[in-house]
PDB file of C-alpha atoms in Angstrom:
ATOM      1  CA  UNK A  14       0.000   0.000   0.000  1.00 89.00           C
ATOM      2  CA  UNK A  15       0.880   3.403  -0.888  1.00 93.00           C
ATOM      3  CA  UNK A  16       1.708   6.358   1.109  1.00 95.00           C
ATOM      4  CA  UNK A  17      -0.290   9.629   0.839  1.00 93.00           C
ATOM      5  CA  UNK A  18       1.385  12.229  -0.830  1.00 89.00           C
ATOM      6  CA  UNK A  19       0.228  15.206  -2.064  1.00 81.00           C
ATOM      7  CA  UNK A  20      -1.047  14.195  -5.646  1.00 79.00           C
ATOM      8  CA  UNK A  21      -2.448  10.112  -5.002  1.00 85.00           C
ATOM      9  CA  UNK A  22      -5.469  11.055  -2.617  1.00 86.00           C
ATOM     10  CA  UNK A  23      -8.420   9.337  -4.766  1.00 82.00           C
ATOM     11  CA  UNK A  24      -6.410   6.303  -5.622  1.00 87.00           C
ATOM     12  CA  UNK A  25      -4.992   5.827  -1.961  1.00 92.00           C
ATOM     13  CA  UNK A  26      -8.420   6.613  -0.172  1.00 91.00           C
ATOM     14  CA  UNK A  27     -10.182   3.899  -2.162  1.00 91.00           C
ATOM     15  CA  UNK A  28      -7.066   1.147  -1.650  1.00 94.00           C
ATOM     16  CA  UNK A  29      -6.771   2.554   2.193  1.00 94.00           C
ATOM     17  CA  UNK A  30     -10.696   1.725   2.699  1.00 91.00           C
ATOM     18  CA  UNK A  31     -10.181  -1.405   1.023  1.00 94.00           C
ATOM     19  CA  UNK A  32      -7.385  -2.345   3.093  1.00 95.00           C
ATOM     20  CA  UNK A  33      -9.350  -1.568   6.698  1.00 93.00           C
ATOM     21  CA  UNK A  34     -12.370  -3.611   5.317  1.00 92.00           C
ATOM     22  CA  UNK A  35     -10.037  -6.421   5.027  1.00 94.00           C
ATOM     23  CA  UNK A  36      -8.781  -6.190   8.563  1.00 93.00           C
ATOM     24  CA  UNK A  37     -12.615  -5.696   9.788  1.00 91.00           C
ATOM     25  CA  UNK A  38     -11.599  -1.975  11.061  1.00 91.00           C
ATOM     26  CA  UNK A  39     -13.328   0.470   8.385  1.00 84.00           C
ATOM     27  CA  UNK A  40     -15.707   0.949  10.625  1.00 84.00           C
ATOM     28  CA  UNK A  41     -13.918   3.205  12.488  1.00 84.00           C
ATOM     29  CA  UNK A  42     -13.707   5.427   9.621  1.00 78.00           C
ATOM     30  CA  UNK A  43     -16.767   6.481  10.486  1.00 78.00           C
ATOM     31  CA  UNK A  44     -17.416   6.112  14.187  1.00 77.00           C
ATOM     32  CA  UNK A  45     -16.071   8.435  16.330  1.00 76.00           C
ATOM     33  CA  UNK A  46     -14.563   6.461  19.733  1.00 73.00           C
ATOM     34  CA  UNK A  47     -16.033   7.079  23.196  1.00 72.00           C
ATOM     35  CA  UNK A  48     -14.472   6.296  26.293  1.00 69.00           C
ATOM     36  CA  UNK A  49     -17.043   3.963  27.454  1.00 78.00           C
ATOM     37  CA  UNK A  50     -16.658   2.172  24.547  1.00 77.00           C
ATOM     38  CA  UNK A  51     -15.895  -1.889  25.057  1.00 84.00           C
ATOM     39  CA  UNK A  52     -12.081  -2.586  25.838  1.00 85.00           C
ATOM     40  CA  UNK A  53     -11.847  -4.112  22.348  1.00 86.00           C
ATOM     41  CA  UNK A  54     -13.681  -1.344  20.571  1.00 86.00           C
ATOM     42  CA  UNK A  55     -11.031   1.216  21.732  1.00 85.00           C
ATOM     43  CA  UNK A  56      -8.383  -1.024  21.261  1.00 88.00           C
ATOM     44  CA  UNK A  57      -9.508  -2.113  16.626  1.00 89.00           C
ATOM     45  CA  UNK A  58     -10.272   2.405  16.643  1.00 89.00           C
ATOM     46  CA  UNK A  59      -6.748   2.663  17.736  1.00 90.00           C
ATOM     47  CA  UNK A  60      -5.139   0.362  15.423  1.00 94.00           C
ATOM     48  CA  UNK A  61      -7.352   2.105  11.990  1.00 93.00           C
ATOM     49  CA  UNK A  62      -5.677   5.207  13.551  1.00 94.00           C
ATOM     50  CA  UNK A  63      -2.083   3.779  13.742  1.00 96.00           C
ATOM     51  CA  UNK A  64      -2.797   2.326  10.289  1.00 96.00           C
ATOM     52  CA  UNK A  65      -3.783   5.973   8.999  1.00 96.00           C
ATOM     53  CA  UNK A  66      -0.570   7.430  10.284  1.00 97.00           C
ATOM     54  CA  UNK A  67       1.763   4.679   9.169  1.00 97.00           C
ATOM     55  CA  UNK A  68       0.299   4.900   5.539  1.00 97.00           C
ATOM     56  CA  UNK A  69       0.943   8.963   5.147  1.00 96.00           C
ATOM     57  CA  UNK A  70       3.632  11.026   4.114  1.00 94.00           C
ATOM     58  CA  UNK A  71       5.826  13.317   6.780  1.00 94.00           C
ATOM     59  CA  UNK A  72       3.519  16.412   5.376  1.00 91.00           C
ATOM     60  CA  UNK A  73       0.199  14.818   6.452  1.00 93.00           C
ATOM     61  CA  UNK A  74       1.314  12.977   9.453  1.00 94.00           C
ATOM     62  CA  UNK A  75       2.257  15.934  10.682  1.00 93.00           C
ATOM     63  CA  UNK A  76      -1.465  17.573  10.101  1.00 93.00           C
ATOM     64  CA  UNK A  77      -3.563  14.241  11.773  1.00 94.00           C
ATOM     65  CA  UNK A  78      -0.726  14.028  14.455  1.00 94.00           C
ATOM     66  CA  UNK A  79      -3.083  15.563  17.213  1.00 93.00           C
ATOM     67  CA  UNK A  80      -5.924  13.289  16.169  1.00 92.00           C
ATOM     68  CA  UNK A  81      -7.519  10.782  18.434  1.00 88.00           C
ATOM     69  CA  UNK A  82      -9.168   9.286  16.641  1.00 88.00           C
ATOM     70  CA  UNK A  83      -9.678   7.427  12.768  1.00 90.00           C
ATOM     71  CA  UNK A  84     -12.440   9.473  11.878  1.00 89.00           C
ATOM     72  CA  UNK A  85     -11.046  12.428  12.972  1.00 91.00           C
ATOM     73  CA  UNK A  86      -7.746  12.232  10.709  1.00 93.00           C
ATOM     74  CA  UNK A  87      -9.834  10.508   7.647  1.00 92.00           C
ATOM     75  CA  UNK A  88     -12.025  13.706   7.601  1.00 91.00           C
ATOM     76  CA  UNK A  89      -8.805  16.028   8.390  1.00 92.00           C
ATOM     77  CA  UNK A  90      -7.195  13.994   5.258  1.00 92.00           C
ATOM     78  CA  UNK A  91     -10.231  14.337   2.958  1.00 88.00           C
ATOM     79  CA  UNK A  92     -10.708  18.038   3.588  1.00 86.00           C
ATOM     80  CA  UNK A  93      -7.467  18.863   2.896  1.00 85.00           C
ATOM     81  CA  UNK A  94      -7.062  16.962  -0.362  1.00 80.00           C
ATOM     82  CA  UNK A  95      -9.979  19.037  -1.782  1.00 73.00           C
ATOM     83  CA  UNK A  96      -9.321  22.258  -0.467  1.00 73.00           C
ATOM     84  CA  UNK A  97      -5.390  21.536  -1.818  1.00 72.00           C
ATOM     85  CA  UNK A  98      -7.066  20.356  -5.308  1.00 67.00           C
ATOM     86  CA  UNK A  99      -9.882  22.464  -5.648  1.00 70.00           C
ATOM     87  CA  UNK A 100      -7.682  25.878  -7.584  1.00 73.00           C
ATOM     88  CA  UNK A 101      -6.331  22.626 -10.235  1.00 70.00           C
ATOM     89  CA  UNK A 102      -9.666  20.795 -10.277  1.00 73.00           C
ATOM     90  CA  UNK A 103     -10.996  24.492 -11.757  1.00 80.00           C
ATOM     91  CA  UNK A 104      -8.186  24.784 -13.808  1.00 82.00           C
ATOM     92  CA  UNK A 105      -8.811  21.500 -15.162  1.00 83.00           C
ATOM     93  CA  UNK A 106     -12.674  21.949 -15.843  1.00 85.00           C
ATOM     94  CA  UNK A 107     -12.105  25.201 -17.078  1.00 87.00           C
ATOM     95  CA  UNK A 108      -9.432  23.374 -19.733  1.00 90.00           C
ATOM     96  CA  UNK A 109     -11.929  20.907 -20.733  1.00 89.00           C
ATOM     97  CA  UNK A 110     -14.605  22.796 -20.771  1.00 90.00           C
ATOM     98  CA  UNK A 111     -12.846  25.314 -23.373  1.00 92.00           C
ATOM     99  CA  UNK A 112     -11.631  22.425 -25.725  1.00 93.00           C
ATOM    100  CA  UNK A 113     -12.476  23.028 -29.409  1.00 94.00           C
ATOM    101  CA  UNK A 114     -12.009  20.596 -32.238  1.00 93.00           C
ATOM    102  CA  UNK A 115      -9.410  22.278 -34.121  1.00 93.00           C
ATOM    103  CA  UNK A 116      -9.297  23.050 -37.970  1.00 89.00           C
ATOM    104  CA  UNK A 117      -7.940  19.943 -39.968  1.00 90.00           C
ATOM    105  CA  UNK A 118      -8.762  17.340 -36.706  1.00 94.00           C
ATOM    106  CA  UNK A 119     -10.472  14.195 -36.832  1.00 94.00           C
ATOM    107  CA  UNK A 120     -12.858  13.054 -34.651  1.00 95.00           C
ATOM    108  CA  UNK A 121     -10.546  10.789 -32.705  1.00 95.00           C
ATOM    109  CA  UNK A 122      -7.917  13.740 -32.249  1.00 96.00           C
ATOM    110  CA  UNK A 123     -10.621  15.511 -30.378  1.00 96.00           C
ATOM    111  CA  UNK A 124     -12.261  13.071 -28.233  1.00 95.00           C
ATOM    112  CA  UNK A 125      -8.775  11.508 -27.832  1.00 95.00           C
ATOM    113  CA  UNK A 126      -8.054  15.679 -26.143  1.00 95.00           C
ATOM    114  CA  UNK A 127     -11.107  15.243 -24.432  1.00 95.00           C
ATOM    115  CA  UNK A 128     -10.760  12.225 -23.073  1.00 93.00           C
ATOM    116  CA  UNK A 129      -7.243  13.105 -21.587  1.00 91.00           C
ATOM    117  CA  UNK A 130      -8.711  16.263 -19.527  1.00 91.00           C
ATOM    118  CA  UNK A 131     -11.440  14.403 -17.939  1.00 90.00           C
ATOM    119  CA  UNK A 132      -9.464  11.589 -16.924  1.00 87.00           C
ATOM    120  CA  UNK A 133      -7.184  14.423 -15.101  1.00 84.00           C
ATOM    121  CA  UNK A 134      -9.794  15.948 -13.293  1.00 83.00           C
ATOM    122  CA  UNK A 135     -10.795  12.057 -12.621  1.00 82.00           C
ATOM    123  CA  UNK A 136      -7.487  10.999 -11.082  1.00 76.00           C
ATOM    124  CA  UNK A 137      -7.810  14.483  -8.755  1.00 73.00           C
ATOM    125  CA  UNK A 138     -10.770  12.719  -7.755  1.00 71.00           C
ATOM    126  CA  UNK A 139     -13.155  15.375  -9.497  1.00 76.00           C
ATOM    127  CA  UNK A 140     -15.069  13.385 -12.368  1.00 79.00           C
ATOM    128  CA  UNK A 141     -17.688  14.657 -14.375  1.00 84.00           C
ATOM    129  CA  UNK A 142     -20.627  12.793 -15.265  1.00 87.00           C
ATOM    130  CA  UNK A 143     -20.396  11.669 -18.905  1.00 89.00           C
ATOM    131  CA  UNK A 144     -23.940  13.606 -19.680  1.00 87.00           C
ATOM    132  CA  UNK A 145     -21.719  16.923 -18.928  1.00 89.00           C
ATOM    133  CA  UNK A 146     -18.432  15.624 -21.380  1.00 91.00           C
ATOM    134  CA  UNK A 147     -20.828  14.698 -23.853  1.00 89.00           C
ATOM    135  CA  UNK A 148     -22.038  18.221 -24.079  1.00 88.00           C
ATOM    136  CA  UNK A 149     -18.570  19.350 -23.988  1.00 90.00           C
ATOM    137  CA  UNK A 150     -18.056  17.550 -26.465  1.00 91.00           C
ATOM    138  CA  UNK A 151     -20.668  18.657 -29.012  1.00 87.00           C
ATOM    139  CA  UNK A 152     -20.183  22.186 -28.208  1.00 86.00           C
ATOM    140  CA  UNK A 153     -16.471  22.263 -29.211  1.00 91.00           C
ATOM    141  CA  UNK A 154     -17.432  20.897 -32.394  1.00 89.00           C
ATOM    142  CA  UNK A 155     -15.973  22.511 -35.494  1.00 88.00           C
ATOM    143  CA  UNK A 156     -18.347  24.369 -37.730  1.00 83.00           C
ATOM    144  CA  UNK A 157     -18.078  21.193 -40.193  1.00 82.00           C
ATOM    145  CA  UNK A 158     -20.748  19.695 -37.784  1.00 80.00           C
ATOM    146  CA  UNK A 159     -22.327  22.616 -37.482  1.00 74.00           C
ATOM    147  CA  UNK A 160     -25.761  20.996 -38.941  1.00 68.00           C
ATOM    148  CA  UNK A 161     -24.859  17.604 -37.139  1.00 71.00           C
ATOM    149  CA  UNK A 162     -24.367  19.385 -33.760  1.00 64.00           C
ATOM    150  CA  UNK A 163     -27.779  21.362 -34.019  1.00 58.00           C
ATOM    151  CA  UNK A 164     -29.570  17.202 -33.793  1.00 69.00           C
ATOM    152  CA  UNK A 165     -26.712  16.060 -31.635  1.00 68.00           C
ATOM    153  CA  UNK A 166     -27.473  19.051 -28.990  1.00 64.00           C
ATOM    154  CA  UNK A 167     -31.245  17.896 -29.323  1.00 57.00           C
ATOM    155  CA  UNK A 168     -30.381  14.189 -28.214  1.00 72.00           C
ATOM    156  CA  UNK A 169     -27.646  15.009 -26.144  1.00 69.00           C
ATOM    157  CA  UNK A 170     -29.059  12.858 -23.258  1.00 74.00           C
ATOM    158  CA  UNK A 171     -29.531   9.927 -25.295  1.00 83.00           C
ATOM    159  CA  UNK A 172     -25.655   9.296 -26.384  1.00 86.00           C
ATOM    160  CA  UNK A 173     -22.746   7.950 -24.052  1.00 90.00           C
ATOM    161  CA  UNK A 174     -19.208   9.167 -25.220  1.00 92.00           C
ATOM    162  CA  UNK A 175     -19.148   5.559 -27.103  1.00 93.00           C
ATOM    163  CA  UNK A 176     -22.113   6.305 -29.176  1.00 91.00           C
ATOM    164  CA  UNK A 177     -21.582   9.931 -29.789  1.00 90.00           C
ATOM    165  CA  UNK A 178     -18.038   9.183 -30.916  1.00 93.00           C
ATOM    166  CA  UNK A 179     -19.643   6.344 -33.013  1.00 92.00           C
ATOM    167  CA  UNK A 180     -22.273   9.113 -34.519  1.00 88.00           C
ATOM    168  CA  UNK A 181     -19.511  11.612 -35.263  1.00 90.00           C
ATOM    169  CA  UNK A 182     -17.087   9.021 -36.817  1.00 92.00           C
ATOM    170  CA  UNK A 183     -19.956   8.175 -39.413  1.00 89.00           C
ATOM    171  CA  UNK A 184     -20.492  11.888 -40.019  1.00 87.00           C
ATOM    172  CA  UNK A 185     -16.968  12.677 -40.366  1.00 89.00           C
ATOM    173  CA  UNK A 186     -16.979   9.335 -43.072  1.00 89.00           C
ATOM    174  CA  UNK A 187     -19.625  10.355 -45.335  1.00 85.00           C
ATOM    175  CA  UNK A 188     -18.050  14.226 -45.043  1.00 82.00           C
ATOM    176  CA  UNK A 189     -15.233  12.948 -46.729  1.00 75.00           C
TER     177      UNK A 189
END
């Protein structure tokens, strides 16, 4: 298992979950403990939180250090990955929403640009439903689809990015 650093939080939050389920302790990733709490209770919430701290980088042990418990530094960690990400994450959108299918560019050059920006906003942990890229994706549309894109924006909710890309390829095809 990884360490958290400062760029992994969405893959290492799913695996560190994982991990605690297998050693019947991701509970405590949502319980906060009590001191009346059974002997064996406090002892499985103190172990998620030694797991938590062993599985971090120096920068973010030294933010859950005062935590006492696993719910407390989970919460601490997840906060502070999206306040951290959120000034990239609108970078990010911004980029992808602002993507235009350039003169001369095929069909698969452009999803193949769109693609790529919403699988970074994806490993920050920030994807976008595919209803949103696929009307991303028919509004950067050249003006070569400009009579395609007027039906496309009509039945926007009835493609996936597999169909639409489908749709455009045959356009682009009998353009030709």
């Amino acid at each position: 298992l990884e360490k958290l650093g400062s760029t992994n939080y969405a893959s290492w939050s799913t695996r560190f979950r994982s991990f605690l389920i297998a050693r019947r302790l991701a509970i405590w990733l949502t319980v906060n403990v009590e001191s009346r709490m059974p002997a064996e209770d406090l002892e499985n919430a103190s172990i998620a939180l030694a797991y938590i701290r062993m599985y971090v980088d120096d920068r973010w042990l030294r933010v859950i250090d005062p935590c006492v418990s696993a719910v407390e530094a989970w919460d601490i960690l997840a906060a502070s990955h999206l306040a951290a990400l959120q000034p990239l994450s609108t970078n990010l959108q911004f980029k992808l929403f602002a993507i235009k299918m350039k003169a001369g560019e095929d069909v698969d050059e452009f999803f193949n640009r769109v693609e790529e920006a919403q699988a970074d906003l994806a490993r920050l942990g920030m994807a976008l439903p595919e209803s949103t890229v696929v009307g991303v994706v028919i509004r950067g549309l050249s003006s070569t689809f400009a009579a395609s894109s007027v039906s496309l924006t009509i039945q926007a909710a009835t493609y996936t990015l597999i169909t639409l890309r489908a749709a455009l390829v045959a356009v682009e095809s009998l353009m030709e």
